[in-house]
CSV table of C-alpha atoms in Angstrom, one decimal:
chain,number,residue,atom,x,y,z
I,1,MET,CA,3.2,-23.2,-18.1
I,2,ASN,CA,-0.2,-23.4,-16.4
I,3,PRO,CA,-2.7,-20.5,-16.5
I,4,ASP,CA,-1.7,-19.2,-13.0
I,5,GLN,CA,1.9,-19.1,-14.0
I,6,LYS,CA,1.0,-17.2,-17.2
I,7,ALA,CA,-1.0,-14.7,-15.2
I,8,ARG,CA,1.9,-14.3,-12.8
I,9,MET,CA,4.3,-13.7,-15.6
I,10,LYS,CA,1.9,-11.1,-17.2
I,11,ALA,CA,1.6,-9.3,-13.8
I,12,PHE,CA,5.4,-9.0,-13.5
I,13,SER,CA,5.7,-7.4,-17.0
I,14,ARG,CA,3.7,-4.4,-15.8
I,15,TYR,CA,5.0,-1.1,-14.7
I,16,ALA,CA,5.9,-1.1,-10.9
I,17,PRO,CA,5.3,-4.8,-10.7
I,18,TYR,CA,6.6,-5.8,-7.2
I,19,TYR,CA,3.2,-6.3,-5.6
I,20,GLU,CA,1.4,-7.6,-8.7
I,21,MET,CA,-0.3,-11.0,-8.5
I,22,GLU,CA,-2.5,-13.1,-10.8
I,23,ASN,CA,-5.6,-11.4,-9.4
I,24,ASP,CA,-6.6,-8.5,-7.2
I,25,GLU,CA,-7.7,-10.8,-4.3
I,26,SER,CA,-4.3,-12.5,-4.1
I,27,LYS,CA,-2.5,-9.2,-4.5
I,28,GLU,CA,-4.4,-7.5,-1.6
I,29,ALA,CA,-3.9,-10.6,0.6
I,30,ASP,CA,-0.2,-10.5,-0.1
I,31,ILE,CA,0.0,-6.8,0.6
I,32,ILE,CA,-1.7,-7.3,4.0
I,33,ARG,CA,0.8,-10.1,4.8
I,34,CYS,CA,3.8,-7.9,3.8
I,35,TRP,CA,2.4,-5.0,5.9
I,36,LYS,CA,1.8,-7.2,9.0
I,37,ASP,CA,5.2,-8.8,8.8
I,38,SER,CA,7.0,-5.4,8.3
I,39,LYS,CA,5.1,-3.5,11.0
I,40,TYR,CA,4.9,-6.2,13.7
I,41,ARG,CA,7.9,-8.4,12.7
I,42,GLY,CA,6.0,-11.7,13.1
I,43,ASP,CA,4.2,-10.7,16.3
I,44,HIS,CA,1.1,-9.0,15.1
I,45,PRO,CA,-2.0,-8.7,17.4
I,46,PHE,CA,-4.6,-9.9,14.9
I,47,VAL,CA,-6.5,-13.1,15.6
I,48,SER,CA,-8.8,-13.0,12.7
I,49,GLY,CA,-9.3,-11.2,9.4
I,50,LYS,CA,-11.8,-10.9,6.6
I,51,HIS,CA,-11.1,-9.9,3.0
I,52,LEU,CA,-14.2,-8.0,2.0
I,53,THR,CA,-15.7,-8.6,-1.5
I,54,LYS,CA,-16.2,-5.9,-4.1
I,55,ASN,CA,-19.7,-5.4,-2.9
I,56,GLU,CA,-18.7,-5.1,0.8
I,57,ASP,CA,-15.6,-2.8,0.6
I,58,PRO,CA,-14.3,-0.3,1.4
I,59,PRO,CA,-12.3,-0.9,3.5
I,60,ASP,CA,-10.7,-3.9,1.8
I,61,PHE,CA,-9.9,-5.8,5.1
I,62,VAL,CA,-11.5,-6.0,8.5
I,63,LEU,CA,-9.0,-7.3,11.2
I,64,LYS,CA,-9.8,-8.2,14.8
I,65,THR,CA,-7.1,-8.0,17.5
I,66,ASN,CA,-6.7,-10.2,20.6
I,67,GLU,CA,-8.4,-7.4,22.5
I,68,ASP,CA,-11.5,-7.5,20.2
I,69,THR,CA,-10.5,-4.2,18.5
I,70,VAL,CA,-11.9,-4.0,15.0
I,71,VAL,CA,-9.5,-2.5,12.5
I,72,GLY,CA,-10.4,-1.6,8.9
I,73,VAL,CA,-7.6,-1.5,6.4
I,74,GLU,CA,-8.1,0.2,3.0
I,75,ILE,CA,-5.4,-0.7,0.4
I,76,THR,CA,-4.4,1.5,-2.5
I,77,GLU,CA,-1.4,2.2,-4.7
I,78,LEU,CA,0.8,5.2,-5.2
I,79,VAL,CA,1.7,5.2,-8.9
I,80,ASP,CA,1.7,7.7,-11.8
I,81,GLN,CA,-1.2,6.6,-14.0
I,82,GLN,CA,0.0,8.4,-17.1
I,83,THR,CA,3.3,6.6,-16.9
I,84,VAL,CA,1.4,3.3,-16.5
I,85,SER,CA,-0.5,4.1,-19.7
I,86,ASP,CA,2.6,5.0,-21.6
I,87,TRP,CA,4.4,1.8,-20.4
I,88,HIS,CA,1.6,-0.3,-21.8
I,89,LYS,CA,2.0,1.5,-25.1
I,90,GLY,CA,5.7,0.5,-25.3
I,91,ASN,CA,7.2,3.7,-23.9
I,92,GLN,CA,9.0,2.1,-21.0
I,93,CYS,CA,10.3,5.0,-19.0
I,94,TYR,CA,10.0,5.7,-15.3
I,95,TYR,CA,8.2,8.7,-13.8
I,96,MET,CA,10.6,11.0,-12.1
I,97,TRP,CA,9.3,11.7,-8.6
I,98,THR,CA,10.3,14.7,-6.5
I,99,SER,CA,9.9,15.2,-2.7
I,100,GLU,CA,7.8,18.3,-3.3
I,101,GLU,CA,4.9,16.4,-5.0
I,102,ILE,CA,4.7,13.4,-2.8
I,103,PRO,CA,2.6,15.1,0.0
I,104,LYS,CA,0.1,16.4,-2.7
I,105,ARG,CA,-0.3,12.9,-4.2
I,106,ILE,CA,-0.8,11.3,-0.8
I,107,GLU,CA,-3.2,14.0,0.2
I,108,ALA,CA,-5.2,13.4,-3.0
I,109,ILE,CA,-5.4,9.6,-2.3
I,110,LEU,CA,-6.4,10.2,1.3
I,111,ARG,CA,-9.3,12.5,0.4
I,112,LYS,CA,-10.5,10.1,-2.4
I,113,LYS,CA,-10.5,7.1,0.0
I,114,GLU,CA,-12.2,9.1,2.8
I,115,GLY,CA,-15.0,10.0,0.5
I,116,LYS,CA,-15.6,6.4,-0.6
I,117,ILE,CA,-15.6,5.0,2.9
I,118,LEU,CA,-17.9,7.7,4.2
I,119,LYS,CA,-20.3,7.2,1.3
I,120,LYS,CA,-20.3,3.4,1.6
I,121,HIS,CA,-21.1,3.5,5.4
I,122,GLU,CA,-23.3,6.6,5.1
I,123,GLY,CA,-21.0,8.5,7.5
I,124,ASP,CA,-21.4,5.9,10.3
I,125,LEU,CA,-18.1,4.3,11.1
I,126,SER,CA,-19.1,2.9,14.5
I,127,ALA,CA,-18.5,-0.6,13.3
I,128,PHE,CA,-14.7,0.1,13.4
I,129,ASP,CA,-12.5,1.0,16.3
I,130,ASP,CA,-9.8,2.1,13.9
I,131,ILE,CA,-9.3,2.5,10.2
I,132,LEU,CA,-5.9,2.7,8.4
I,133,LEU,CA,-4.9,3.6,4.9
I,134,LEU,CA,-2.3,1.3,3.5
I,135,ILE,CA,-0.5,2.6,0.4
I,136,HIS,CA,1.9,0.4,-1.5
I,137,THR,CA,4.3,1.6,-4.2
I,138,ASP,CA,7.0,0.2,-6.4
I,139,GLU,CA,7.7,3.4,-8.3
I,140,GLY,CA,11.3,3.0,-9.7
I,141,THR,CA,12.5,6.5,-8.9
I,142,LEU,CA,10.7,6.8,-5.6
I,143,ARG,CA,12.9,6.2,-2.5
I,144,PHE,CA,12.1,5.8,1.2
I,145,GLU,CA,14.4,8.8,2.0
I,146,MET,CA,12.4,11.0,-0.4
I,147,ILE,CA,9.2,10.2,1.6
I,148,GLU,CA,10.9,11.0,4.9
I,149,GLU,CA,12.1,14.3,3.5
I,150,ALA,CA,8.7,15.1,2.0
I,151,PHE,CA,6.9,14.8,5.3
I,152,LYS,CA,9.3,16.7,7.5
I,153,GLY,CA,7.1,19.2,9.3
I,154,GLN,CA,4.0,18.0,7.4
I,155,ASN,CA,0.8,16.9,9.2
I,156,LEU,CA,-2.0,14.9,7.7
I,157,THR,CA,-5.6,15.3,8.8
I,158,SER,CA,-8.5,12.9,8.3
I,159,SER,CA,-12.1,12.3,9.3
I,160,VAL,CA,-11.7,8.6,8.6
I,161,PHE,CA,-8.1,7.3,9.0
I,162,SER,CA,-6.0,7.4,12.1
I,163,GLN,CA,-2.9,6.6,10.2
I,164,VAL,CA,-1.4,6.2,6.7
I,165,ASP,CA,1.1,3.4,6.2
I,166,ILE,CA,3.3,3.4,3.1
I,167,ILE,CA,5.1,0.2,2.2
I,168,MET,CA,7.8,-0.2,-0.4
I,169,PRO,CA,9.8,-3.3,-1.6
I,170,PRO,CA,12.9,-4.3,0.4
I,171,LYS,CA,16.3,-2.7,-0.5
I,172,PRO,CA,18.1,-3.1,-2.8
I,173,ARG,CA,15.6,-3.4,-5.6
I,174,CYS,CA,15.5,-2.8,-9.4
I,175,HIS,CA,12.1,-2.6,-11.1
I,176,GLY,CA,10.4,-4.9,-8.6
I,177,TYR,CA,13.3,-7.4,-8.2
I,178,LEU,CA,16.1,-7.7,-5.7
I,179,GLU,CA,19.6,-6.8,-6.9
I,180,GLY,CA,22.7,-8.8,-6.2
I,181,ASP,CA,22.8,-12.0,-4.2
I,182,PRO,CA,19.6,-12.3,-2.2
I,183,GLU,CA,21.1,-15.0,0.1
I,184,ASN,CA,23.7,-12.6,1.3
I,185,HIS,CA,21.6,-9.5,1.7
I,186,PRO,CA,20.1,-8.8,5.2
I,187,LEU,CA,16.9,-7.3,3.7
I,188,SER,CA,16.4,-9.9,0.9
I,189,ASP,CA,13.4,-11.5,2.5
I,190,ARG,CA,10.2,-10.2,0.8
I,191,ASN,CA,8.5,-9.9,4.2
I,192,VAL,CA,10.9,-7.1,5.2
I,193,ASN,CA,9.3,-4.3,3.2
I,194,GLN,CA,10.2,-0.7,3.9
I,195,LEU,CA,7.5,0.9,6.0
I,196,TYR,CA,6.8,4.6,6.6
I,197,GLN,CA,4.0,5.5,9.1
I,198,LEU,CA,2.1,8.8,9.1
I,199,LYS,CA,-0.2,9.7,11.9
I,200,CYS,CA,-3.4,11.6,11.0
I,201,GLN,CA,-4.9,14.3,13.2
I,202,PRO,CA,-8.7,13.9,13.4
I,203,VAL,CA,-10.7,16.7,12.0
I,204,VAL,CA,-14.1,15.6,13.3
I,205,SER,CA,-15.2,13.1,16.0
I,206,ARG,CA,-15.8,9.6,14.6
I,207,GLN,CA,-19.4,8.4,15.0
Protein backbone atom coordinates (compact mmCIF):
# COMPACT_ATOMS: atom_id res chain seq x y z
CA MET A 1 0.00 0.00 0.00
CA ASN A 2 1.49 3.34 -1.08
CA PRO A 3 1.45 6.49 1.13
CA ASP A 4 -1.59 7.98 -0.66
CA GLN A 5 -3.58 4.78 -0.15
CA LYS A 6 -2.61 4.70 3.53
CA ALA A 7 -3.70 8.33 3.93
CA ARG A 8 -6.99 7.54 2.22
CA MET A 9 -7.64 4.56 4.48
CA LYS A 10 -6.86 6.69 7.55
CA ALA A 11 -9.29 9.36 6.33
CA PHE A 12 -12.11 6.84 6.01
CA SER A 13 -11.59 5.60 9.57
CA ARG A 14 -12.64 8.99 10.94
CA TYR A 15 -16.02 10.06 12.21
CA ALA A 16 -18.35 11.16 9.37
CA PRO A 17 -15.82 10.15 6.69
CA TYR A 18 -17.70 10.40 3.39
CA TYR A 19 -16.01 13.59 2.19
CA GLU A 20 -12.61 12.86 3.73
CA MET A 21 -9.57 12.70 1.46
CA GLU A 22 -5.83 12.30 1.94
CA ASN A 23 -5.41 16.08 2.37
CA ASP A 24 -7.52 19.24 2.71
CA GLU A 25 -6.80 20.46 -0.81
CA SER A 26 -8.07 17.24 -2.41
CA LYS A 27 -11.04 17.18 -0.05
CA GLU A 28 -12.18 20.71 -0.89
CA ALA A 29 -11.71 20.15 -4.63
CA ASP A 30 -13.81 16.99 -4.44
CA ILE A 31 -16.53 18.77 -2.46
CA ILE A 32 -16.71 21.50 -5.10
CA ARG A 33 -17.03 18.81 -7.79
CA CYS A 34 -19.82 17.05 -5.87
CA TRP A 35 -21.63 20.35 -5.36
CA LYS A 36 -21.42 21.41 -9.01
CA ASP A 37 -22.59 18.02 -10.24
CA SER A 38 -25.49 17.92 -7.78
CA LYS A 39 -26.61 21.51 -8.28
CA TYR A 40 -26.19 21.77 -12.04
CA ARG A 41 -26.33 18.10 -13.10
CA GLY A 42 -23.37 18.31 -15.44
CA ASP A 43 -24.31 21.68 -16.95
CA HIS A 44 -22.68 24.18 -14.59
CA PRO A 45 -21.95 27.72 -15.83
CA PHE A 46 -18.37 27.94 -14.58
CA VAL A 47 -15.56 28.32 -17.12
CA SER A 48 -12.69 28.67 -14.65
CA GLY A 49 -11.94 28.23 -10.99
CA LYS A 50 -9.15 28.89 -8.54
CA HIS A 51 -8.58 27.00 -5.32
CA LEU A 52 -7.15 29.63 -2.98
CA THR A 53 -4.21 28.85 -0.72
CA LYS A 54 -4.34 29.09 3.05
CA ASN A 55 -2.82 32.55 2.82
CA GLU A 56 -5.39 33.69 0.25
CA ASP A 57 -8.65 32.30 1.63
CA PRO A 58 -11.40 32.83 2.64
CA PRO A 59 -13.30 32.08 0.50
CA ASP A 60 -11.84 28.70 -0.45
CA PHE A 61 -12.71 28.89 -4.16
CA VAL A 62 -13.21 31.66 -6.70
CA LEU A 63 -15.24 30.57 -9.73
CA LYS A 64 -15.94 32.54 -12.90
CA THR A 65 -19.04 31.93 -15.02
CA ASN A 66 -19.42 32.17 -18.80
CA GLU A 67 -20.87 35.65 -18.20
CA ASP A 68 -17.75 36.77 -16.27
CA THR A 69 -19.58 36.64 -12.94
CA VAL A 70 -17.14 36.05 -10.08
CA VAL A 71 -18.48 33.70 -7.41
CA GLY A 72 -16.71 32.98 -4.13
CA VAL A 73 -17.44 29.68 -2.39
CA GLU A 74 -16.52 29.13 1.24
CA ILE A 75 -16.51 25.47 2.32
CA THR A 76 -17.10 24.18 5.82
CA GLU A 77 -18.48 21.16 7.67
CA LEU A 78 -21.48 20.57 9.90
CA VAL A 79 -20.25 18.08 12.49
CA ASP A 80 -20.43 17.74 16.26
CA GLN A 81 -16.88 18.38 17.43
CA GLN A 82 -17.29 16.72 20.82
CA THR A 83 -18.42 13.52 19.13
CA VAL A 84 -15.42 13.69 16.79
CA SER A 85 -13.14 13.96 19.81
CA ASP A 86 -14.86 11.06 21.59
CA TRP A 87 -14.66 8.94 18.42
CA HIS A 88 -10.91 9.40 18.23
CA LYS A 89 -10.67 8.26 21.86
CA GLY A 90 -12.45 5.01 21.01
CA ASN A 91 -16.01 5.92 21.98
CA GLN A 92 -17.55 5.28 18.57
CA CYS A 93 -21.08 6.56 19.04
CA TYR A 94 -23.02 8.92 16.79
CA TYR A 95 -24.32 12.31 17.82
CA MET A 96 -28.12 12.33 17.97
CA TRP A 97 -29.32 15.32 15.97
CA THR A 98 -32.70 17.00 16.34
CA SER A 99 -34.50 19.30 13.92
CA GLU A 100 -34.69 21.99 16.61
CA GLU A 101 -30.93 22.46 16.94
CA ILE A 102 -30.05 22.42 13.22
CA PRO A 103 -30.93 26.11 12.54
CA LYS A 104 -28.88 27.21 15.56
CA ARG A 105 -25.85 25.25 14.36
CA ILE A 106 -26.15 26.60 10.82
CA GLU A 107 -26.59 30.14 12.14
CA ALA A 108 -23.43 29.81 14.25
CA ILE A 109 -21.43 28.58 11.26
CA LEU A 110 -22.82 31.40 9.11
CA ARG A 111 -21.80 34.13 11.57
CA LYS A 112 -18.32 32.68 12.08
CA LYS A 113 -17.64 32.48 8.34
CA GLU A 114 -19.06 35.97 7.76
CA GLY A 115 -16.64 37.38 10.28
CA LYS A 116 -13.63 35.65 8.74
CA ILE A 117 -14.40 36.84 5.21
CA LEU A 118 -15.13 40.41 6.28
CA LYS A 119 -11.89 40.51 8.28
CA LYS A 120 -9.81 39.02 5.46
CA HIS A 121 -11.14 41.49 2.88
CA GLU A 122 -11.40 44.41 5.32
CA GLY A 123 -15.11 44.71 4.66
CA ASP A 124 -14.66 45.27 0.92
CA LEU A 125 -16.28 42.43 -1.05
CA SER A 126 -16.35 44.27 -4.36
CA ALA A 127 -14.08 41.67 -5.97
CA PHE A 128 -17.01 39.23 -5.88
CA ASP A 129 -20.36 39.36 -7.62
CA ASP A 130 -21.66 36.66 -5.32
CA ILE A 131 -20.45 34.58 -2.35
CA LEU A 132 -21.94 31.24 -1.28
CA LEU A 133 -21.47 29.18 1.85
CA LEU A 134 -21.18 25.46 1.07
CA ILE A 135 -21.68 23.17 4.06
CA HIS A 136 -21.01 19.45 3.78
CA THR A 137 -22.06 16.87 6.33
CA ASP A 138 -21.92 13.11 6.80
CA GLU A 139 -23.40 13.01 10.30
CA GLY A 140 -24.83 9.51 10.74
CA THR A 141 -28.14 10.49 12.36
CA LEU A 142 -28.74 13.64 10.32
CA ARG A 143 -31.21 13.20 7.47
CA PHE A 144 -32.16 15.47 4.59
CA GLU A 145 -35.79 15.46 5.76
CA MET A 146 -34.70 16.79 9.15
CA ILE A 147 -33.04 19.79 7.50
CA GLU A 148 -36.19 20.43 5.44
CA GLU A 149 -38.31 20.31 8.59
CA ALA A 150 -35.87 22.48 10.55
CA PHE A 151 -36.03 25.36 8.10
CA LYS A 152 -39.76 25.48 7.50
CA GLY A 153 -40.69 29.11 8.04
CA GLN A 154 -37.09 29.99 8.92
CA ASN A 155 -35.17 32.75 7.17
CA LEU A 156 -31.43 33.29 7.15
CA THR A 157 -29.87 36.73 6.92
CA SER A 158 -26.31 37.54 5.93
CA SER A 159 -24.11 40.51 5.16
CA VAL A 160 -21.80 38.28 3.07
CA PHE A 161 -23.52 35.20 1.65
CA SER A 162 -26.44 35.18 -0.77
CA GLN A 163 -27.10 31.50 -0.19
CA VAL A 164 -26.20 28.53 1.99
CA ASP A 165 -25.98 25.18 0.21
CA ILE A 166 -25.88 22.00 2.28
CA ILE A 167 -24.71 18.78 0.66
CA MET A 168 -25.02 15.28 2.05
CA PRO A 169 -23.98 11.89 0.66
CA PRO A 170 -26.30 10.04 -1.73
CA LYS A 171 -29.01 7.80 -0.35
CA PRO A 172 -28.89 5.13 0.95
CA ARG A 173 -25.77 5.44 3.05
CA CYS A 174 -24.32 3.96 6.21
CA HIS A 175 -21.43 5.78 7.89
CA GLY A 176 -20.14 7.25 4.66
CA TYR A 177 -20.71 4.18 2.51
CA LEU A 178 -23.54 3.19 0.19
CA GLU A 179 -25.77 0.38 1.39
CA GLY A 180 -26.93 -2.47 -0.80
CA ASP A 181 -25.95 -3.02 -4.42
CA PRO A 182 -24.63 0.28 -5.85
CA GLU A 183 -25.09 -0.92 -9.42
CA ASN A 184 -28.85 -1.21 -8.96
CA HIS A 185 -29.49 1.92 -6.94
CA PRO A 186 -30.53 5.07 -8.88
CA LEU A 187 -28.63 7.38 -6.53
CA SER A 188 -25.53 5.24 -6.18
CA ASP A 189 -23.31 7.64 -8.16
CA ARG A 190 -21.23 9.71 -5.75
CA ASN A 191 -21.87 12.77 -7.92
CA VAL A 192 -25.55 12.73 -6.94
CA ASN A 193 -25.25 14.21 -3.47
CA GLN A 194 -28.35 15.41 -1.67
CA LEU A 195 -28.51 19.20 -1.87
CA TYR A 196 -30.50 21.64 0.26
CA GLN A 197 -30.44 25.32 -0.69
CA LEU A 198 -31.19 28.23 1.65
CA LYS A 199 -31.49 31.77 0.39
CA CYS A 200 -30.09 34.51 2.62
CA GLN A 201 -31.75 37.87 2.97
CA PRO A 202 -29.17 40.68 2.82
CA VAL A 203 -28.89 42.75 5.98
CA VAL A 204 -26.60 45.45 4.53
CA SER A 205 -25.63 46.51 1.04
CA ARG A 206 -22.53 44.75 -0.29
CA GLN A 207 -19.67 47.14 -1.06
